[in-house]
Amino acid sequence: MKKRMGRQTVMFRDPPVIIGSATIVGPHEGKGPLRDAFDVVKGDQLLGQKSWEQAESQMLQEAALLALKKAALEPKDADFLLAGDLLNQIISANFAARELSLPFIGLYGACSTMALSLALGSLLVDGGYASRAVCAVSSHFDTAERQYRYPTEFGAQRVPTSQRTVTGAGAAILAEGGSQPGPVVTHATFGSVVDLGVKDPNDMGSAMAPAAVQTLWQHLEDTGRTVEDYDLILTGDLGKIGKDLCIKLAGRSHVDLSDGYEDCGCLIYDMEEQDVHAGGSGCACSAVVFLGHILPQIRAGRYRRILLIATGALFSPTTQQQGETIPCIAHAIAVEGGGGDSR
Amino acid sequence: MKKRMGRQTVMFRDPPVIIGSATIVGPHEGKGPLRDAFDVVKGDQLLGQKSWEQAESQMLQEAALLALKKAALEPKDADFLLAGDLLNQIISANFAARELSLPFIGLYGACSTMALSLALGSLLVDGGYASRAVCAVSSHFDTAERQYRYPTEFGAQRVPTSQRTVTGAGAAILAEGGSQPGPVVTHATFGSVVDLGVKDPNDMGSAMAPAAVQTLWQHLEDTGRTVEDYDLILTGDLGKIGKDLCIKLAGRSHVDLSDGYEDCGCLIYDMEEQDVHAGGSGCACSAVVFLGHILPQIRAGRYRRILLIATGALFSPTTQQQGETIPCIAHAIAVEGGGGDSR
């Protein structure tokens, strides 16, 4: 009967199944090492739209529709859309929601939104409030740059700690446990805000790493598990610098991440060849890497059980200009192949 | 056992109790007809902070702490914070969440956020995922004006259809059904996006009215209820023009709103004396009117059962400049005095 474990973790009694997923990426991501993992690689950043913002919303909508299609469903077969993105007033999600016509829960967790939406979607399904839920996010290099930093046309030089916002969208369809075979979401750990005082919006990895470690530590504390219980711990978009810091900070809490730990932001691009500085970031980063690259390996039995910890930096250009530090959050979900034990 | 009713409505089996609530408003709201209904009336728009944004976040945090205090609780006694606001990247909620240190679900539903957060919070509590949840929102006239329209220092003339963003914050504490006496949330109807093509950001009431009617109609359809089953139908912030349109549109669907229907945006200010044009708006509008003015009347038995329908306009200045129409949404919750039947 017990659904809560410790302070921040929910254990699903009837773990929801990920019955379908879809990933769409932009051209730069399509040149990276994971190019074959994605369902669709777009040839340009505009997708035939008049603005990058329209293109981003279009990707989110396409990803949701494709995920539904791969699960042999239509939009009307789902009970909820849980979606978000990085843009002011989450406009990519809002405009996609208009086209999908589903009961819509708009989320903002910055780059942690895919994990937040899967966590909350799992809860809706596990609790019997939805038979099927669509969880989706997007991000776009050009829309994010012009909103958070400089318009890309300006050609500002980027510092080595900066990360490249992934152009892409990911969507997953969750369904009632036992309804179909497939990977299941067994636990969700909802993060609380962590802020160690980092102020530099060009060094998100360092800002977010402490939140990732806090959520990992809390997840292990709440569940009584160790990192060895997971074949893979996967952070969302810490990038090279944040990943190193994450390993260091985890070590201080006696959690050894030297083995079986990856970061989506380090996997999506060729860090030597693709001029992406510290790696990838954005809501779509963890979404497309987890759904496109990792999930098939869970389906294939290559990973038995993984923990996705997606991090988000909850600042805005306004708070940055006002001299505030950057509050960060990390939400985690435990996913395993169907039929595994869900201790 | 059945938790879903029809397409968009959830029926709570064990209706969560609103065990505490708090409302804080700014000086203009403190001069309005509901001044005595609010817990705190601030003397100025800055609250001793350096920026309006900091002041807004401060109000959200204070409202959450006061609501907890009124329920004889501390932050650590709650399992979740569900919060949002109108600002880019919901910074008011994020920075308040940093201080409250609770597992945090960031929501964006524009001015519908209070109903969304109460709907989702009720679901977490009803489902056994939380014993107590804090649901909170804020808005601020000066932060909203400079983000969505013109900085207030500019002194732009406002058109008659425009509404005044309420400066304020509201918070409610939800707890397990039966744990304490008090008003309970029996149903939640999650809205889908409605967009009839309105483009004018100075006429939000007309843009949002169709969403309110759609959600009302769907709620009645899903539950088999009629408007006569409610002592009061309360929309969030349609204002004078939106309210009239709502009555007209409902009439076309054979739903008679000529009696027992109010709008928070029309109640919060003296429409003749306070120079607020079409009325109040903002996340805090429905929050402080519902929690401060209506909830005590439910507790006192003056209202037996009410339906709060909070509406949101899901646009951004970017989408407006790009010529997009305004997608709108409305989320509804049914609230009744403890002990009532929850058909």
XYZ file of C-alpha atoms in Angstrom:
686
model
C 0.000 0.000 0.000
C 2.861 2.357 0.807
C 3.488 4.769 -2.035
C 5.924 7.170 -0.454
C 9.433 6.165 0.457
C 11.284 8.596 2.672
C 11.084 12.285 2.012
C 11.073 12.798 -1.739
C 10.465 9.491 -3.485
C 7.290 7.875 -4.760
C 7.223 4.140 -5.407
C 4.718 3.093 -8.035
C 2.653 0.111 -6.963
C 1.680 -0.682 -10.512
C 4.646 0.719 -12.477
C 3.493 2.522 -15.641
C 4.786 1.184 -18.967
C 6.480 3.376 -21.560
C 4.529 2.035 -24.541
C 5.845 4.460 -27.128
C 8.367 7.213 -27.599
C 9.666 9.478 -30.325
C 12.661 11.753 -30.787
C 13.253 14.560 -33.253
C 16.498 16.514 -33.507
C 17.996 19.347 -35.499
C 20.835 19.190 -38.005
C 23.715 19.641 -35.543
C 22.451 16.808 -33.338
C 21.975 14.751 -36.504
C 25.712 14.983 -37.138
C 26.560 13.709 -33.646
C 27.475 10.186 -32.521
C 23.851 9.285 -31.670
C 22.431 10.269 -35.072
C 21.067 6.778 -35.737
C 19.233 6.693 -32.411
C 16.764 9.424 -33.347
C 13.501 8.928 -35.232
C 13.754 12.128 -37.248
C 16.705 14.387 -38.078
C 15.572 17.769 -39.428
C 17.590 19.312 -42.233
C 17.446 22.864 -40.904
C 16.576 24.837 -37.783
C 13.375 26.381 -39.192
C 11.398 23.330 -40.359
C 9.756 25.483 -43.015
C 8.226 27.754 -40.364
C 8.532 31.530 -40.205
C 10.267 31.618 -36.823
C 12.453 29.392 -34.690
C 9.775 29.522 -31.987
C 7.206 28.105 -34.394
C 9.729 25.463 -35.450
C 10.303 24.429 -31.840
C 6.589 24.081 -31.120
C 6.198 22.146 -34.360
C 8.864 19.661 -33.227
C 7.146 19.118 -29.885
C 3.854 18.481 -31.612
C 5.440 16.126 -34.176
C 7.221 14.179 -31.446
C 3.982 13.709 -29.508
C 2.090 12.590 -32.604
C 4.878 10.221 -33.668
C 5.115 8.682 -30.193
C 1.350 8.122 -30.242
C 1.571 6.640 -33.730
C 4.367 4.265 -32.715
C 2.087 3.102 -29.887
C -0.725 2.672 -32.453
C -2.732 5.462 -30.819
C -4.363 8.736 -31.771
C -4.380 11.863 -29.591
C -7.934 11.170 -28.423
C -6.718 7.873 -26.924
C -4.659 9.752 -24.334
C -6.054 11.339 -21.184
C -3.416 13.991 -20.491
C -0.613 15.949 -22.082
C 2.146 16.935 -19.641
C 4.594 19.193 -21.405
C 6.991 22.065 -21.047
C 9.957 23.830 -22.575
C 12.436 26.618 -21.875
C 10.707 29.522 -23.558
C 8.941 32.356 -21.760
C 5.422 31.176 -20.843
C 6.321 27.698 -22.242
C 4.918 28.735 -25.595
C 6.234 25.678 -27.475
C 4.181 23.425 -25.229
C 1.132 25.718 -25.228
C 0.896 25.937 -29.003
C 1.500 22.199 -29.410
C -1.220 21.574 -26.800
C -3.603 23.661 -28.890
C -3.125 21.280 -31.815
C -3.287 18.093 -29.742
C -6.522 19.099 -27.900
C -5.762 17.034 -24.787
C -6.310 17.978 -21.145
C -3.068 19.857 -20.624
C -0.784 20.261 -17.631
C 1.871 22.875 -18.376
C 5.146 22.298 -16.525
C 8.211 24.395 -15.961
C 11.322 22.678 -14.647
C 13.832 24.172 -17.102
C 16.038 21.335 -18.446
C 14.648 18.908 -15.838
C 11.213 18.971 -17.453
C 11.361 15.565 -19.220
C 11.977 13.774 -15.911
C 9.364 15.931 -14.161
C 6.781 15.172 -16.819
C 7.529 11.420 -16.745
C 7.436 11.443 -12.928
C 4.108 13.241 -12.785
C 2.686 11.312 -15.749
C 3.613 8.039 -14.025
C 1.834 9.207 -10.925
C -1.345 10.020 -12.897
C -1.292 6.578 -14.509
C -0.288 4.635 -11.378
C -2.991 6.424 -9.383
C -5.700 5.475 -11.857
C -6.312 9.067 -13.001
C -5.200 8.353 -16.554
C -5.030 5.259 -18.719
C -2.465 6.908 -20.960
C -0.457 10.098 -20.642
C 1.677 11.908 -23.200
C 4.860 13.416 -21.712
C 6.772 15.765 -23.993
C 9.379 18.526 -24.076
C 11.339 20.565 -26.590
C 14.247 22.969 -26.828
C 15.907 24.846 -29.669
C 19.388 26.342 -29.915
C 18.359 29.565 -31.604
C 15.255 30.279 -29.515
C 17.158 29.626 -26.288
C 20.208 31.675 -27.251
C 18.213 34.741 -28.147
C 16.098 34.472 -25.033
C 18.808 33.657 -22.463
C 22.010 35.068 -23.984
C 22.565 36.719 -27.386
C 20.680 36.252 -30.657
C 22.742 33.776 -32.681
C 22.983 36.256 -35.584
C 25.055 38.471 -33.296
C 27.864 35.896 -33.351
C 28.943 36.373 -29.732
C 31.935 34.264 -28.764
C 31.020 31.522 -26.312
C 33.095 30.689 -23.258
C 34.550 27.195 -22.720
C 32.117 26.413 -19.860
C 29.072 27.192 -22.013
C 26.850 24.433 -23.380
C 24.896 24.134 -26.600
C 21.099 23.947 -26.258
C 19.932 20.837 -28.078
C 17.501 21.482 -30.919
C 14.947 18.738 -30.622
C 11.893 17.275 -28.968
C 11.077 14.047 -27.213
C 7.773 12.458 -26.270
C 6.830 9.315 -24.383
C 3.497 7.586 -23.909
C 2.856 6.092 -20.484
C 0.192 3.438 -19.994
C -1.233 1.401 -17.156
C 1.120 -1.185 -15.685
C 0.708 -4.658 -17.120
C -1.250 -3.390 -20.111
C 1.653 -4.081 -22.456
C 5.228 -5.318 -22.191
C 7.894 -2.640 -22.067
C 10.155 -0.632 -19.805
C 8.430 0.556 -16.631
C 8.855 3.587 -14.383
C 9.203 2.182 -10.871
C 10.134 5.245 -8.786
C 10.160 9.003 -9.029
C 12.199 11.282 -6.811
C 10.935 14.867 -6.876
C 13.724 17.355 -6.318
C 13.807 20.393 -4.096
C 15.673 23.557 -5.026
C 19.427 23.648 -4.406
C 21.411 26.874 -4.773
C 25.073 26.976 -3.850
C 25.542 30.505 -5.083
C 26.698 30.102 -8.702
C 25.782 33.208 -10.732
C 27.330 32.525 -14.150
C 24.678 31.672 -16.783
C 27.508 30.446 -18.997
C 28.414 27.726 -16.507
C 25.158 25.868 -15.965
C 26.909 22.554 -15.372
C 28.584 23.804 -12.199
C 25.350 25.411 -11.015
C 23.275 22.245 -11.544
C 25.692 19.516 -10.384
C 24.887 19.964 -6.653
C 21.159 19.520 -7.373
C 21.875 16.271 -9.254
C 23.924 14.949 -6.355
C 21.324 15.986 -3.786
C 18.544 14.173 -5.689
C 20.724 11.086 -6.262
C 21.653 10.972 -2.579
C 18.014 11.439 -1.541
C 16.856 8.746 -3.958
C 19.337 6.253 -2.518
C 18.438 7.281 1.041
C 14.684 6.997 0.360
C 14.835 3.648 -1.451
C 17.641 1.955 0.473
C 19.360 1.292 -2.836
C 22.998 1.874 -3.776
C 24.431 3.016 -7.110
C 25.362 -0.632 -7.720
C 21.627 -1.400 -7.947
C 21.643 0.559 -11.223
C 23.332 -0.452 -14.451
C 23.451 3.218 -15.351
C 23.053 6.559 -13.615
C 22.273 9.142 -16.281
C 22.260 12.879 -15.621
C 20.448 15.188 -18.007
C 22.704 17.959 -19.178
C 25.559 18.688 -16.808
C 28.074 18.631 -19.641
C 31.780 17.908 -19.228
C 32.408 20.371 -16.383
C 29.226 19.609 -14.471
C 29.751 15.865 -14.852
C 33.231 16.049 -13.338
C 31.904 18.192 -10.509
C 29.026 15.748 -9.980
C 31.476 12.842 -9.583
C 33.531 14.898 -7.108
C 30.540 16.038 -5.045
C 29.034 12.528 -4.993
C 32.387 11.218 -3.745
C 32.183 13.572 -0.790
C 28.844 11.933 0.098
C 30.559 8.523 -0.277
C 28.678 7.780 -3.497
C 31.041 6.404 -6.137
C 30.134 7.531 -9.650
C 33.454 6.591 -11.281
C 31.754 3.697 -13.063
C 28.303 3.303 -14.679
C 27.646 7.029 -14.835
C 26.960 9.030 -17.997
C 25.610 12.482 -18.823
C 23.288 13.076 -21.792
C 25.016 16.404 -22.479
C 28.327 14.577 -23.011
C 26.818 11.807 -25.148
C 24.838 13.765 -27.734
C 27.703 15.581 -29.460
C 31.213 14.644 -30.497
C 32.973 16.773 -27.903
C 36.190 16.943 -29.938
C 34.779 17.672 -33.362
C 31.492 19.498 -32.941
C 32.566 22.745 -31.230
C 30.003 22.477 -28.481
C 32.278 23.598 -25.653
C 31.163 21.841 -22.435
C 28.437 19.745 -24.150
C 24.702 19.723 -24.759
C 21.901 21.190 -22.647
C 18.199 22.035 -22.889
C 14.999 20.122 -22.143
C 15.472 18.068 -25.306
C 18.972 16.935 -24.308
C 17.933 14.390 -21.685
C 14.706 13.693 -23.572
C 16.228 12.577 -26.877
C 19.224 10.787 -25.343
C 17.123 8.908 -22.792
C 14.240 8.096 -25.143
C 16.283 7.579 -28.318
C 19.516 6.028 -27.082
C 18.962 4.480 -23.629
C 15.359 3.234 -23.740
C 15.984 0.848 -26.679
C 18.890 -0.637 -24.700
C 16.553 -1.232 -21.759
C 14.063 -2.837 -24.145
C 16.876 -5.008 -25.542
C 17.915 -6.117 -22.049
C 21.314 -4.436 -22.263
C 20.403 -2.310 -19.253
C 18.338 -3.934 -16.552
C 17.687 -0.813 -14.500
C 18.679 2.824 -14.861
C 18.199 6.088 -12.981
C 17.605 9.245 -15.015
C 18.363 12.441 -13.094
C 17.456 15.500 -15.161
C 18.636 18.851 -13.872
C 17.249 22.335 -14.413
C 18.554 25.844 -13.775
C 15.562 27.865 -12.568
C 16.845 31.364 -13.340
C 15.728 33.969 -15.859
C 17.602 36.763 -17.644
C 15.780 39.161 -15.287
C 17.002 37.484 -12.091
C 20.495 37.269 -13.556
C 20.521 40.988 -14.347
C 19.281 41.653 -10.837
C 22.340 39.868 -9.455
C 20.562 36.767 -8.151
C 22.230 33.376 -7.918
C 20.870 30.412 -9.876
C 18.419 28.082 -8.070
C 18.643 24.562 -9.482
C 16.553 21.410 -9.278
C 16.851 17.768 -10.275
C 14.049 15.258 -10.701
C 14.789 11.528 -11.061
C 12.965 8.479 -12.370
C 13.998 4.837 -12.052
C 13.255 2.803 -15.165
C 13.688 -0.898 -15.680
C 12.915 -3.613 -18.191
C 9.449 -5.136 -17.838
C 9.161 -7.943 -15.316
C 12.032 -6.847 -13.065
C 11.554 -6.599 -9.338
C 10.731 -3.098 -8.187
C 12.041 -3.120 -4.671
C -13.123 2.683 -7.690
C -13.754 4.842 -10.738
C -11.660 7.984 -10.612
C -12.235 9.384 -14.051
C -15.572 10.756 -15.157
C -15.939 11.346 -18.850
C -13.156 12.924 -20.795
C -11.574 15.599 -18.627
C -12.784 15.212 -15.055
C -11.297 13.393 -12.090
C -13.517 12.485 -9.143
C -11.666 12.200 -5.861
C -12.594 9.096 -3.932
C -11.293 10.533 -0.706
C -11.724 14.298 -1.279
C -8.725 16.263 0.040
C -9.414 18.859 2.727
C -8.250 22.459 2.467
C -6.852 22.690 6.006
C -5.300 26.120 5.708
C -5.021 29.061 3.373
C -3.511 32.511 3.273
C -3.874 35.590 1.100
C -1.600 38.599 0.709
C -2.401 41.593 -1.493
C -0.882 44.894 -2.512
C -2.081 48.399 -1.648
C -4.517 48.804 -4.553
C -6.264 45.515 -3.740
C -6.275 46.594 -0.092
C -8.434 49.567 -1.047
C -10.994 47.382 -2.821
C -14.322 46.022 -1.544
C -12.748 42.743 -0.336
C -10.033 44.411 1.777
C -11.226 42.736 4.982
C -11.122 39.286 3.398
C -7.323 39.204 3.033
C -4.847 38.126 5.701
C -2.245 40.749 4.834
C -2.461 44.027 2.918
C 0.973 45.360 1.968
C 1.558 49.097 2.164
C 3.606 49.354 -1.033
C 4.459 47.390 -4.157
C 8.103 46.724 -3.192
C 7.804 45.139 0.277
C 11.197 46.563 1.168
C 12.850 44.562 -1.629
C 15.120 45.962 -4.341
C 12.905 44.902 -7.239
C 9.252 44.151 -7.913
C 10.269 40.630 -8.932
C 11.837 40.030 -5.533
C 8.729 41.503 -3.897
C 6.488 39.127 -5.825
C 8.522 36.068 -4.874
C 8.554 37.277 -1.275
C 4.740 37.444 -1.266
C 4.453 33.897 -2.603
C 6.819 32.636 0.078
C 5.021 34.571 2.840
C 1.633 33.276 1.713
C 2.871 29.670 1.780
C 4.413 30.093 5.235
C 1.313 31.818 6.602
C -1.001 29.141 5.206
C 1.182 26.484 6.846
C 1.194 28.428 10.115
C -2.590 28.797 10.074
C -2.759 24.994 9.700
C -0.301 24.687 12.624
C 2.354 23.230 10.320
C 5.942 23.925 9.318
C 7.304 23.555 5.798
C 8.874 20.184 6.627
C 5.379 18.832 7.410
C 4.385 19.135 3.746
C 5.347 16.675 1.022
C 5.096 18.879 -2.059
C 5.022 22.477 -3.193
C 3.032 23.022 -6.393
C 3.450 26.595 -7.520
C 3.629 28.947 -10.454
C 3.295 32.529 -11.552
C 3.231 34.681 -14.681
C 6.876 35.668 -14.914
C 9.346 34.283 -17.416
C 10.662 30.934 -16.115
C 8.196 31.246 -13.163
C 10.939 32.901 -11.121
C 8.626 33.978 -8.274
C 7.780 30.341 -7.609
C 11.352 29.117 -8.136
C 12.897 31.536 -5.677
C 10.153 30.915 -3.116
C 10.717 27.161 -3.563
C 14.396 27.691 -2.772
C 13.465 29.122 0.627
C 10.764 26.528 1.394
C 12.995 23.518 0.544
C 10.098 21.240 -0.415
C 9.903 18.781 -3.319
C 8.809 21.223 -5.976
C 6.547 20.906 -9.005
C 6.724 24.057 -11.114
C 3.538 24.799 -13.045
C 2.678 27.198 -15.818
C -0.976 27.789 -16.583
C -0.884 31.593 -16.730
C -3.805 32.962 -14.667
C -5.340 29.463 -14.370
C -2.447 28.284 -12.187
C -4.225 28.372 -8.799
C -6.908 25.958 -10.027
C -4.284 23.813 -11.775
C -2.186 23.595 -8.644
C -5.201 22.754 -6.447
C -6.365 20.169 -9.004
C -2.978 18.480 -9.207
C -2.325 18.827 -5.472
C -5.681 17.173 -4.762
C -4.716 14.344 -7.044
C -1.389 13.823 -5.214
C -3.185 13.743 -1.857
C -6.175 11.652 -3.002
C -3.798 9.168 -4.650
C -1.801 8.683 -1.459
C 1.352 10.278 -2.879
C 1.284 13.135 -0.371
C -0.185 13.606 3.078
C -0.074 17.357 2.650
C 0.575 19.588 -0.335
C 1.178 23.327 -0.517
C -0.462 24.972 -3.555
C 0.558 28.570 -4.214
C 0.653 31.314 -6.838
C 1.502 34.978 -7.135
C 1.217 37.898 -9.524
C 2.274 41.546 -9.394
C 0.993 44.521 -11.356
C 4.397 46.098 -12.033
C 6.281 42.872 -12.896
C 3.498 41.784 -15.244
C 3.117 45.160 -16.954
C 6.807 45.488 -17.755
C 7.016 41.928 -18.976
C 3.822 41.742 -21.036
C 3.074 45.331 -22.016
C 4.906 48.543 -20.987
C 6.924 49.312 -17.855
C 4.572 51.171 -15.526
C 7.006 54.109 -15.299
C 6.319 54.724 -18.987
C 2.745 55.711 -18.160
C 1.137 54.212 -21.279
C -2.584 54.806 -21.519
C -4.584 51.635 -21.026
C -7.533 50.690 -23.209
C -11.007 50.077 -21.737
C -10.811 46.306 -22.343
C -7.537 45.975 -20.415
C -7.421 44.457 -16.950
C -5.254 45.202 -13.936
C -2.941 42.406 -12.798
C -3.620 41.748 -9.134
C -0.626 42.253 -6.849
C -0.842 39.414 -4.404
C -0.277 35.795 -3.540
C -2.438 32.964 -2.324
C -1.575 29.596 -0.807
C -3.630 26.629 0.313
C -2.692 23.504 2.234
C -4.366 20.284 1.123
C -4.482 17.281 3.434
C -5.797 13.734 3.351
C -9.584 13.428 3.298
C -11.126 12.914 6.696
C -7.993 14.043 8.527
C -9.636 17.282 9.610
C -12.954 19.051 9.079
C -13.016 21.659 6.336
C -13.960 22.338 2.738
C -13.039 19.504 0.397
C -12.050 19.333 -3.283
C -14.356 16.737 -4.815
C -13.652 17.041 -8.559
C -11.089 18.512 -10.904
C -11.684 19.196 -14.574
C -8.437 19.657 -16.492
C -8.842 21.996 -19.430
C -7.612 21.622 -22.978
C -6.467 24.576 -25.056
C -9.144 26.674 -26.769
C -8.215 29.352 -29.295
C -10.940 31.212 -31.179
C -8.498 33.578 -32.836
C -8.357 36.605 -30.514
C -5.030 38.416 -30.915
C -5.383 41.460 -28.670
C -3.312 41.172 -25.460
C -5.317 44.096 -24.088
C -8.535 42.082 -24.251
C -7.757 38.919 -22.333
C -11.326 38.529 -21.104
C -12.662 37.973 -24.619
C -9.800 35.595 -25.412
C -10.336 33.472 -22.292
C -14.149 33.354 -22.058
C -14.535 30.496 -24.592
C -12.075 28.357 -22.580
C -14.087 28.955 -19.408
C -17.300 27.920 -21.156
C -15.687 24.856 -22.714
C -14.409 23.642 -19.319
C -17.729 24.401 -17.608
C -19.622 22.537 -20.303
C -17.206 19.593 -20.130
C -17.429 19.499 -16.343
C -21.226 19.322 -16.477
C -21.085 16.715 -19.240
C -18.524 14.573 -17.363
C -20.263 14.730 -13.977
C -23.891 14.719 -15.069
C -24.424 17.829 -12.967
C -26.194 21.062 -13.915
C -25.299 24.626 -12.904
C -28.152 24.375 -10.376
C -26.074 21.805 -8.479
C -23.728 24.662 -7.587
C -24.479 27.573 -5.279
C -21.836 29.526 -7.153
C -19.923 29.273 -10.405
C -16.800 31.422 -10.062
C -14.530 32.264 -12.986
C -11.001 33.442 -12.328
C -10.289 36.689 -14.115
C -12.507 37.247 -17.126
C -13.309 40.785 -16.017
C -16.409 42.701 -17.042
C -16.147 42.093 -20.769
C -15.129 38.444 -20.495
C -17.844 37.748 -17.948
C -20.563 39.120 -20.228
C -19.166 37.095 -23.120
C -19.026 33.992 -20.915
C -22.735 34.338 -20.061
C -23.557 34.786 -23.750
C -21.462 31.805 -24.919
C -22.785 29.560 -22.142
C -26.312 30.489 -23.201
C -25.580 29.215 -26.691
C -24.716 25.845 -25.103
C -28.006 26.035 -23.143
C -26.183 26.689 -19.874
C -27.836 29.532 -17.965
C -25.327 31.665 -16.050
C -27.649 34.624 -15.421
C -27.839 33.697 -11.732
C -25.250 32.338 -9.253
C -22.286 33.284 -11.395
C -19.460 35.629 -10.370
C -16.002 36.469 -11.664
C -13.074 37.119 -9.307
C -11.810 39.868 -11.619
C -15.081 41.773 -11.142
C -15.189 41.238 -7.362
C -11.727 42.325 -6.277
C -11.890 46.007 -7.263
C -14.536 48.690 -7.093
C -15.156 48.876 -10.820
C -16.556 52.407 -10.643
C -14.007 54.013 -8.348
C -10.709 52.187 -8.759
C -9.833 52.898 -12.404
C -9.173 49.257 -13.256
C -10.892 49.289 -16.641
C -12.366 45.802 -17.262
C -11.357 44.391 -13.850
C -8.654 42.314 -12.202
C -6.487 39.574 -13.662
C -3.354 37.581 -12.851
C -2.706 34.298 -11.021
C -3.358 36.007 -7.697
C -6.792 37.280 -8.753
C -8.628 33.952 -8.498
C -6.300 32.821 -5.693
C -6.986 35.643 -3.240
C -10.688 35.989 -4.071
C -11.351 32.254 -3.852
C -9.200 31.620 -0.779
C -9.871 34.899 1.023
C -13.482 35.698 0.141
C -15.260 32.492 -0.949
C -13.637 29.746 1.135
C -14.675 31.293 4.481
C -18.256 31.385 3.182
C -18.039 27.672 2.382
C -16.658 27.056 5.862
C -19.539 29.081 7.315
C -22.092 27.073 5.356
C -23.188 30.056 3.287
C -22.172 28.202 0.140
C -22.723 24.469 0.067
C -20.891 23.735 -3.170
C -19.029 25.914 -5.659
C -17.147 25.476 -8.932
C -13.995 27.531 -9.454
C -13.025 27.860 -13.118
C -9.708 29.674 -13.470
C -8.700 30.774 -16.950
C -5.275 31.430 -18.453
C -4.041 33.091 -21.635
C -1.086 31.009 -22.802
C 0.628 33.571 -25.013
C 3.925 35.419 -24.687
C 5.098 38.812 -25.944
C 7.146 36.879 -28.533
C 4.171 34.980 -29.958
C 2.150 38.184 -29.969
C 4.855 40.038 -31.919
C 4.991 37.109 -34.328
C 1.282 37.594 -35.052
C 0.001 34.474 -33.314
C -3.442 34.246 -31.762
C -3.839 33.613 -28.028
C -4.323 29.985 -26.912
C -6.357 29.852 -23.685
C -7.097 27.239 -21.068
C -9.389 26.833 -18.063
C -9.030 24.383 -15.186
C -11.867 23.811 -12.718
C -12.239 22.421 -9.219
C -15.443 21.631 -7.363
C -15.290 22.499 -3.675
C -17.870 21.835 -1.019
C -18.333 22.056 2.733
C -17.092 19.007 4.648
C -19.530 16.133 4.923
C -21.490 16.893 1.745
C -22.197 14.187 -0.800
C -19.740 14.109 -3.634
C -21.773 12.677 -6.427
